[in-house]
CSV table of C-alpha atoms in Angstrom, one decimal:
chain,number,residue,atom,x,y,z
R,1,UNK,CA,-97.7,-31.9,174.9
R,2,UNK,CA,-97.7,-29.0,177.4
R,3,UNK,CA,-95.7,-30.1,180.9
R,4,UNK,CA,-95.4,-28.2,183.9
R,5,UNK,CA,-92.9,-26.4,184.9
R,6,UNK,CA,-92.1,-26.0,188.7
R,7,UNK,CA,-91.1,-22.5,189.4
R,8,UNK,CA,-88.7,-22.0,192.6
R,9,UNK,CA,-89.8,-19.4,194.8
R,10,UNK,CA,-87.7,-16.0,194.3
R,11,UNK,CA,-86.0,-15.4,197.8
R,12,UNK,CA,-87.4,-12.4,199.4
R,13,UNK,CA,-85.3,-9.8,201.7
R,14,UNK,CA,-86.3,-10.1,205.5
R,15,UNK,CA,-89.2,-7.5,206.6
R,16,UNK,CA,-88.0,-5.6,209.6
R,17,UNK,CA,-90.0,-6.4,212.6
R,18,UNK,CA,-90.6,-2.8,213.9
R,19,UNK,CA,-90.2,0.8,212.0
R,20,UNK,CA,-87.4,2.9,211.8
R,21,UNK,CA,-88.3,5.3,214.3
R,22,UNK,CA,-89.0,2.4,217.0
R,23,UNK,CA,-86.0,0.4,216.0
R,24,UNK,CA,-83.9,4.1,216.5
R,25,UNK,CA,-85.6,4.8,219.5
R,26,UNK,CA,-84.8,1.3,221.0
R,27,UNK,CA,-81.4,1.1,220.1
R,28,UNK,CA,-80.7,4.7,221.3
R,29,UNK,CA,-82.1,3.3,225.3
R,30,UNK,CA,-80.0,-0.1,224.6
R,31,UNK,CA,-77.0,2.1,223.7
R,32,UNK,CA,-77.4,4.3,226.9
R,33,UNK,CA,-77.8,1.6,229.2
R,34,UNK,CA,-75.0,-0.2,228.2
R,35,UNK,CA,-72.8,3.1,228.7
R,36,UNK,CA,-74.1,3.6,232.1
R,37,UNK,CA,-73.4,-0.3,232.8
R,38,UNK,CA,-69.9,0.0,231.4
R,39,UNK,CA,-69.2,3.2,232.3
R,40,UNK,CA,-70.6,3.9,235.8
R,41,UNK,CA,-71.8,0.5,237.3
R,42,UNK,CA,-68.8,-1.7,236.4
R,43,UNK,CA,-66.3,1.1,237.8
R,44,UNK,CA,-68.6,1.1,240.9
R,45,UNK,CA,-68.9,-2.3,241.9
R,46,UNK,CA,-65.2,-3.4,241.2
R,47,UNK,CA,-64.2,-0.2,243.4
R,48,UNK,CA,-66.3,-1.6,246.2
R,49,UNK,CA,-64.3,-4.8,246.0
R,50,UNK,CA,-61.0,-5.2,247.9
R,51,UNK,CA,-57.6,-5.7,246.1
R,52,UNK,CA,-56.7,-9.5,244.6
R,53,UNK,CA,-53.0,-10.0,245.7
R,54,UNK,CA,-51.2,-7.8,243.1
R,55,UNK,CA,-53.9,-7.7,240.7
R,56,UNK,CA,-55.2,-3.9,241.8
R,57,UNK,CA,-58.9,-2.9,241.4
R,58,UNK,CA,-58.3,-0.7,238.5
R,59,UNK,CA,-56.9,-3.1,236.4
R,60,UNK,CA,-59.4,-5.5,236.9
R,61,UNK,CA,-62.2,-2.8,236.2
R,62,UNK,CA,-60.4,-2.2,232.6
R,63,UNK,CA,-60.2,-5.9,232.0
R,64,UNK,CA,-64.0,-6.2,233.0
R,65,UNK,CA,-64.8,-3.0,230.7
R,66,UNK,CA,-63.2,-4.2,228.1
R,67,UNK,CA,-65.0,-7.9,228.2
R,68,UNK,CA,-68.4,-5.9,228.5
R,69,UNK,CA,-67.5,-3.8,225.6
R,70,UNK,CA,-66.8,-6.9,223.1
R,71,UNK,CA,-69.9,-8.7,224.7
R,72,UNK,CA,-72.0,-5.7,224.0
R,73,UNK,CA,-71.1,-5.1,220.5
R,74,UNK,CA,-71.3,-8.8,219.9
R,75,UNK,CA,-74.8,-8.7,221.4
R,76,UNK,CA,-75.8,-5.8,219.0
R,77,UNK,CA,-74.6,-7.4,216.3
R,78,UNK,CA,-76.5,-10.5,216.8
R,79,UNK,CA,-79.9,-9.1,217.7
R,80,UNK,CA,-79.8,-6.6,214.8
R,81,UNK,CA,-78.5,-8.7,212.0
R,82,UNK,CA,-80.0,-8.5,208.8
R,83,UNK,CA,-83.5,-7.7,209.8
R,84,UNK,CA,-82.5,-4.1,211.2
R,85,UNK,CA,-84.9,-1.8,209.0
R,86,UNK,CA,-82.9,0.4,206.4
R,87,UNK,CA,-81.2,3.5,208.1
R,88,UNK,CA,-81.1,1.7,211.7
R,89,UNK,CA,-77.4,2.8,212.5
R,90,UNK,CA,-78.1,6.2,211.4
R,91,UNK,CA,-81.1,6.5,213.0
R,92,UNK,CA,-79.7,5.3,216.5
R,93,UNK,CA,-77.0,8.2,215.7
R,94,UNK,CA,-79.2,10.9,215.1
R,95,UNK,CA,-81.8,9.7,218.0
R,96,UNK,CA,-78.7,10.1,220.7
R,97,UNK,CA,-77.6,13.5,219.1
R,98,UNK,CA,-81.2,14.9,219.4
R,99,UNK,CA,-81.5,13.3,223.3
R,100,UNK,CA,-78.2,14.8,224.0
R,101,UNK,CA,-79.0,18.4,222.4
R,102,UNK,CA,-82.5,18.3,224.5
R,103,UNK,CA,-81.1,17.4,227.6
R,104,UNK,CA,-78.2,20.1,227.6
R,105,UNK,CA,-80.4,23.2,226.6
R,106,UNK,CA,-83.3,22.4,228.7
R,107,UNK,CA,-80.9,21.6,231.6
R,108,UNK,CA,-79.2,25.1,231.0
R,109,UNK,CA,-82.6,27.0,231.0
R,110,UNK,CA,-83.6,24.8,234.2
R,111,UNK,CA,-80.5,26.3,235.7
R,112,UNK,CA,-81.1,29.3,234.7
R,113,UNK,CA,-84.8,29.7,236.1
R,114,UNK,CA,-84.0,28.1,239.3
R,115,UNK,CA,-84.3,31.2,241.3
R,116,UNK,CA,-87.8,32.0,240.1
R,117,UNK,CA,-89.9,29.5,241.6
R,118,UNK,CA,-92.7,27.9,240.1
R,119,UNK,CA,-92.7,30.2,237.0
R,120,UNK,CA,-89.4,29.2,236.9
R,121,UNK,CA,-90.1,25.4,236.6
R,122,UNK,CA,-93.1,25.9,234.3
R,123,UNK,CA,-91.1,27.7,231.5
R,124,UNK,CA,-88.3,24.9,232.0
R,125,UNK,CA,-90.9,22.4,231.6
R,126,UNK,CA,-92.3,24.1,228.3
R,127,UNK,CA,-89.0,24.4,226.9
R,128,UNK,CA,-88.2,20.6,227.4
R,129,UNK,CA,-91.6,19.8,226.3
R,130,UNK,CA,-91.0,21.8,222.7
R,131,UNK,CA,-87.8,20.0,222.4
R,132,UNK,CA,-89.0,16.8,222.8
R,133,UNK,CA,-91.7,17.6,220.3
R,134,UNK,CA,-89.3,18.9,217.8
R,135,UNK,CA,-87.3,15.7,218.0
R,136,UNK,CA,-90.2,13.7,217.7
R,137,UNK,CA,-91.1,15.7,214.6
R,138,UNK,CA,-87.5,15.4,213.2
R,139,UNK,CA,-87.1,11.7,213.9
R,140,UNK,CA,-90.4,10.8,212.3
R,141,UNK,CA,-90.5,13.3,209.4
R,142,UNK,CA,-89.2,13.0,205.8
R,143,UNK,CA,-85.9,15.0,206.6
R,144,UNK,CA,-85.0,12.8,209.4
R,145,UNK,CA,-85.7,9.7,207.7
R,146,UNK,CA,-83.4,11.1,204.7
R,147,UNK,CA,-80.9,12.0,207.0
R,148,UNK,CA,-80.5,8.4,208.8
R,149,UNK,CA,-80.3,7.0,205.2
R,150,UNK,CA,-77.6,9.4,204.3
R,151,UNK,CA,-75.8,8.4,207.3
R,152,UNK,CA,-76.2,4.8,206.7
R,153,UNK,CA,-75.2,5.3,202.9
R,154,UNK,CA,-71.9,6.7,203.8
R,155,UNK,CA,-71.0,4.2,206.3
R,156,UNK,CA,-69.9,6.0,209.3
R,157,UNK,CA,-71.2,3.2,211.2
R,158,UNK,CA,-70.4,0.3,209.6
R,159,UNK,CA,-66.9,-1.5,209.1
R,160,UNK,CA,-66.6,-2.6,205.4
R,161,UNK,CA,-63.9,-1.0,203.7
R,162,UNK,CA,-64.9,0.7,200.3
R,163,UNK,CA,-62.6,-0.6,197.5
R,164,UNK,CA,-59.9,-1.5,199.4
R,165,UNK,CA,-57.3,-2.4,196.7
R,166,UNK,CA,-57.6,1.0,195.0
R,167,UNK,CA,-55.9,4.4,196.1
R,168,UNK,CA,-53.8,2.9,198.9
R,169,UNK,CA,-50.8,5.2,199.0
R,170,UNK,CA,-53.1,8.8,199.3
R,171,UNK,CA,-55.8,7.0,201.7
R,172,UNK,CA,-53.0,5.7,203.7
R,173,UNK,CA,-51.4,9.2,204.4
R,174,UNK,CA,-54.8,11.0,204.3
R,175,UNK,CA,-55.7,8.9,207.4
R,176,UNK,CA,-52.6,9.1,209.1
R,177,UNK,CA,-53.3,13.2,208.4
R,178,UNK,CA,-56.3,13.0,210.0
R,179,UNK,CA,-54.8,10.9,213.2
R,180,UNK,CA,-51.9,13.1,213.6
R,181,UNK,CA,-54.2,16.2,213.7
R,182,UNK,CA,-56.5,14.2,216.3
R,183,UNK,CA,-53.7,12.8,218.3
R,184,UNK,CA,-52.3,16.1,218.3
R,185,UNK,CA,-55.4,17.8,220.1
R,186,UNK,CA,-55.7,14.8,222.7
R,187,UNK,CA,-52.0,15.1,223.7
R,188,UNK,CA,-52.2,18.9,224.3
R,189,UNK,CA,-55.5,18.3,226.6
R,190,UNK,CA,-53.6,16.0,228.5
R,191,UNK,CA,-50.3,17.3,228.6
R,192,UNK,CA,-52.0,20.9,229.7
R,193,UNK,CA,-54.5,19.2,232.3
R,194,UNK,CA,-57.3,20.6,230.9
R,195,UNK,CA,-59.4,18.5,231.9
R,196,UNK,CA,-60.9,18.4,235.8
R,197,UNK,CA,-60.2,15.1,238.0
R,198,UNK,CA,-63.3,13.1,238.9
R,199,UNK,CA,-66.8,12.2,238.1
R,200,UNK,CA,-68.9,14.5,235.6
R,201,UNK,CA,-72.4,14.3,237.1
R,202,UNK,CA,-74.5,17.2,236.2
R,203,UNK,CA,-77.7,17.9,238.7
R,204,UNK,CA,-81.2,17.9,237.7
R,205,UNK,CA,-82.9,21.6,238.0
R,206,UNK,CA,-85.1,22.0,240.7
R,207,UNK,CA,-83.7,18.9,242.0
R,208,UNK,CA,-80.7,17.4,244.0
R,209,UNK,CA,-80.8,14.2,241.6
R,210,UNK,CA,-77.4,13.8,239.9
R,211,UNK,CA,-77.2,11.6,237.0
R,212,UNK,CA,-73.7,10.0,236.2
R,213,UNK,CA,-72.4,11.0,232.7
R,214,UNK,CA,-69.0,10.5,232.7
R,215,UNK,CA,-66.6,8.7,235.4
R,216,UNK,CA,-63.2,9.1,235.7
R,217,UNK,CA,-63.1,12.4,233.3
R,218,UNK,CA,-59.1,13.0,233.2
R,219,UNK,CA,-58.9,9.3,231.9
R,220,UNK,CA,-62.0,8.9,229.9
R,221,UNK,CA,-62.5,11.8,227.7
R,222,UNK,CA,-59.0,11.1,226.1
R,223,UNK,CA,-59.4,7.6,225.8
R,224,UNK,CA,-63.0,8.2,224.0
R,225,UNK,CA,-61.3,11.2,221.8
R,226,UNK,CA,-58.3,8.3,220.7
R,227,UNK,CA,-61.2,6.1,219.6
R,228,UNK,CA,-63.1,8.7,218.0
R,229,UNK,CA,-60.0,9.4,216.4
R,230,UNK,CA,-59.0,6.3,214.9
R,231,UNK,CA,-62.6,5.5,213.8
R,232,UNK,CA,-62.8,8.9,212.0
R,233,UNK,CA,-59.5,8.7,210.1
R,234,UNK,CA,-60.4,5.1,208.9
R,235,UNK,CA,-64.1,5.6,208.0
R,236,UNK,CA,-63.1,9.1,206.6
R,237,UNK,CA,-61.0,7.1,203.5
R,238,UNK,CA,-63.5,4.8,203.6
R,239,UNK,CA,-66.7,7.0,202.8
R,240,UNK,CA,-67.6,6.3,199.0
R,241,UNK,CA,-67.4,10.1,197.5
R,242,UNK,CA,-64.2,10.8,199.1
R,243,UNK,CA,-62.7,7.6,198.5
R,244,UNK,CA,-63.3,8.0,195.1
R,245,UNK,CA,-61.8,11.5,195.1
R,246,UNK,CA,-58.8,10.2,196.7
R,247,UNK,CA,-58.3,7.2,194.4
R,248,UNK,CA,-59.1,9.5,191.2
R,249,UNK,CA,-56.3,11.8,192.9
R,250,UNK,CA,-53.6,8.7,193.1
R,251,UNK,CA,-54.6,8.1,189.6
R,252,UNK,CA,-53.5,11.3,188.3
R,253,UNK,CA,-50.7,11.4,190.7
R,254,UNK,CA,-49.4,8.2,188.9
R,255,UNK,CA,-49.6,9.8,185.1
R,256,UNK,CA,-47.1,12.8,186.3
R,257,UNK,CA,-43.6,12.4,185.0
R,258,UNK,CA,-41.7,13.2,188.3
R,259,UNK,CA,-38.0,14.6,188.0
R,260,UNK,CA,-35.2,12.4,188.8
R,261,UNK,CA,-33.5,13.2,192.1
R,262,UNK,CA,-30.6,14.4,190.7
R,263,UNK,CA,-31.7,16.4,188.0
R,264,UNK,CA,-34.1,18.0,190.7
R,265,UNK,CA,-30.6,18.8,192.5
R,266,UNK,CA,-28.8,20.4,190.0
R,267,UNK,CA,-31.8,22.4,188.7
R,268,UNK,CA,-32.2,23.4,192.4
R,269,UNK,CA,-28.5,24.4,192.7
R,270,UNK,CA,-28.7,26.1,189.4
R,271,UNK,CA,-31.7,28.6,191.1
R,272,UNK,CA,-30.0,29.4,194.3
R,273,UNK,CA,-27.2,30.6,192.3
R,274,UNK,CA,-28.7,32.6,189.9
R,275,UNK,CA,-31.2,34.1,192.9
R,276,UNK,CA,-27.9,35.2,194.7
R,277,UNK,CA,-26.3,36.5,191.7
R,278,UNK,CA,-29.6,38.6,191.0
R,279,UNK,CA,-29.5,39.8,194.8
R,280,UNK,CA,-25.8,41.1,194.8
R,281,UNK,CA,-26.6,42.8,191.6
R,282,UNK,CA,-29.2,44.8,192.6
R,283,UNK,CA,-27.8,45.5,196.2
R,284,UNK,CA,-25.1,46.8,194.3
R,285,UNK,CA,-26.9,48.8,191.9
R,286,UNK,CA,-28.7,50.4,195.0
R,287,UNK,CA,-25.7,51.2,196.9
R,288,UNK,CA,-23.9,53.0,193.7
R,289,UNK,CA,-27.0,55.0,192.9
R,290,UNK,CA,-27.5,55.7,196.6
R,291,UNK,CA,-24.2,57.0,196.9
R,292,UNK,CA,-24.2,59.2,193.7
R,293,UNK,CA,-27.0,60.7,194.2
R,294,UNK,CA,-26.5,61.9,197.8
R,295,UNK,CA,-23.3,63.2,196.8
R,296,UNK,CA,-23.1,67.1,197.3
R,297,UNK,CA,-22.0,67.7,193.7
R,298,UNK,CA,-25.2,65.9,192.9
R,299,UNK,CA,-27.6,67.3,195.6
R,300,UNK,CA,-30.3,65.1,194.2
R,301,UNK,CA,-31.0,62.9,197.3
R,302,UNK,CA,-30.6,64.6,201.0
R,303,UNK,CA,-27.5,63.3,202.9
R,304,UNK,CA,-28.0,61.2,205.3
R,305,UNK,CA,-28.3,62.4,209.0
R,306,UNK,CA,-25.3,62.9,211.2
R,307,UNK,CA,-26.5,61.6,214.9
R,308,UNK,CA,-23.6,63.3,216.6
R,309,UNK,CA,-24.4,66.3,215.7
R,310,UNK,CA,-27.4,66.7,218.0
R,311,UNK,CA,-26.0,64.4,220.4
R,312,UNK,CA,-22.9,65.4,221.4
R,313,UNK,CA,-22.5,62.3,224.2
R,314,UNK,CA,-22.8,59.7,221.7
R,315,UNK,CA,-26.0,58.3,223.1
R,316,UNK,CA,-28.2,56.2,221.2
R,317,UNK,CA,-30.8,57.6,219.3
R,318,UNK,CA,-34.0,55.9,218.8
R,319,UNK,CA,-34.7,57.3,215.0
């Protein structure tokens, strides 16, 4: 007698509410607005307040900024969640890169054309329109989508650790090396005072409008570089292809039969002593044959010139 079997519905992946390009555009806009609030709005707000007892406005500013950054990070993770389209993080980064390149190239052209009046304005607007159109075609085209997915797949904007228990020694020292290089550059910038003091507010061409880009450049840039170095150092050893290479490297290194320290020191002494003896032998042979062949009885090599013959006063001569 046939019986009906109740089938359980298979779980389906959540469908993103918006496409990759609109989501990337909204994410980039939200990130820029957050940076403006944290980097410019909060310092200006705290700076306008009077000092509270022994707690200065600068310390209060840093505390509020850190709290705002943490709150924004939590908000982004809550809003995005599992419903974000695949490649969203890479799309936000690529959108920000396109926006930054478009702004600075268009601004450079506009600044160069300011003295040409209306014609210069037309050229600047045409360049800006071309850059915006090119960015749009890139972000909505197949190549841009592949770049977004590749950035997402490599995990540059994720916090997961790839194969955490494997290749720990090589990955640790690789990360330390990357951080040493980055921190050395930051120290050189700070120690040599290469950054100007004050805010960086680039002006829009043909106008008097200034955009608050960075506040307190002499402090903001080193802090950003330190954070970027930490992130790159940690993420580099967790990118799957490079992490697999480091894991394989440590596996091969574990197969090497290392020489004991006592035998290594003994072999080193033998090599140094042999090198010293060989150097002494070659020196003695060179002196012997040099003296023999330059002797007046043999006369194969000319004798060394006597500097006192043409210099009776005994002054030094640059031969």
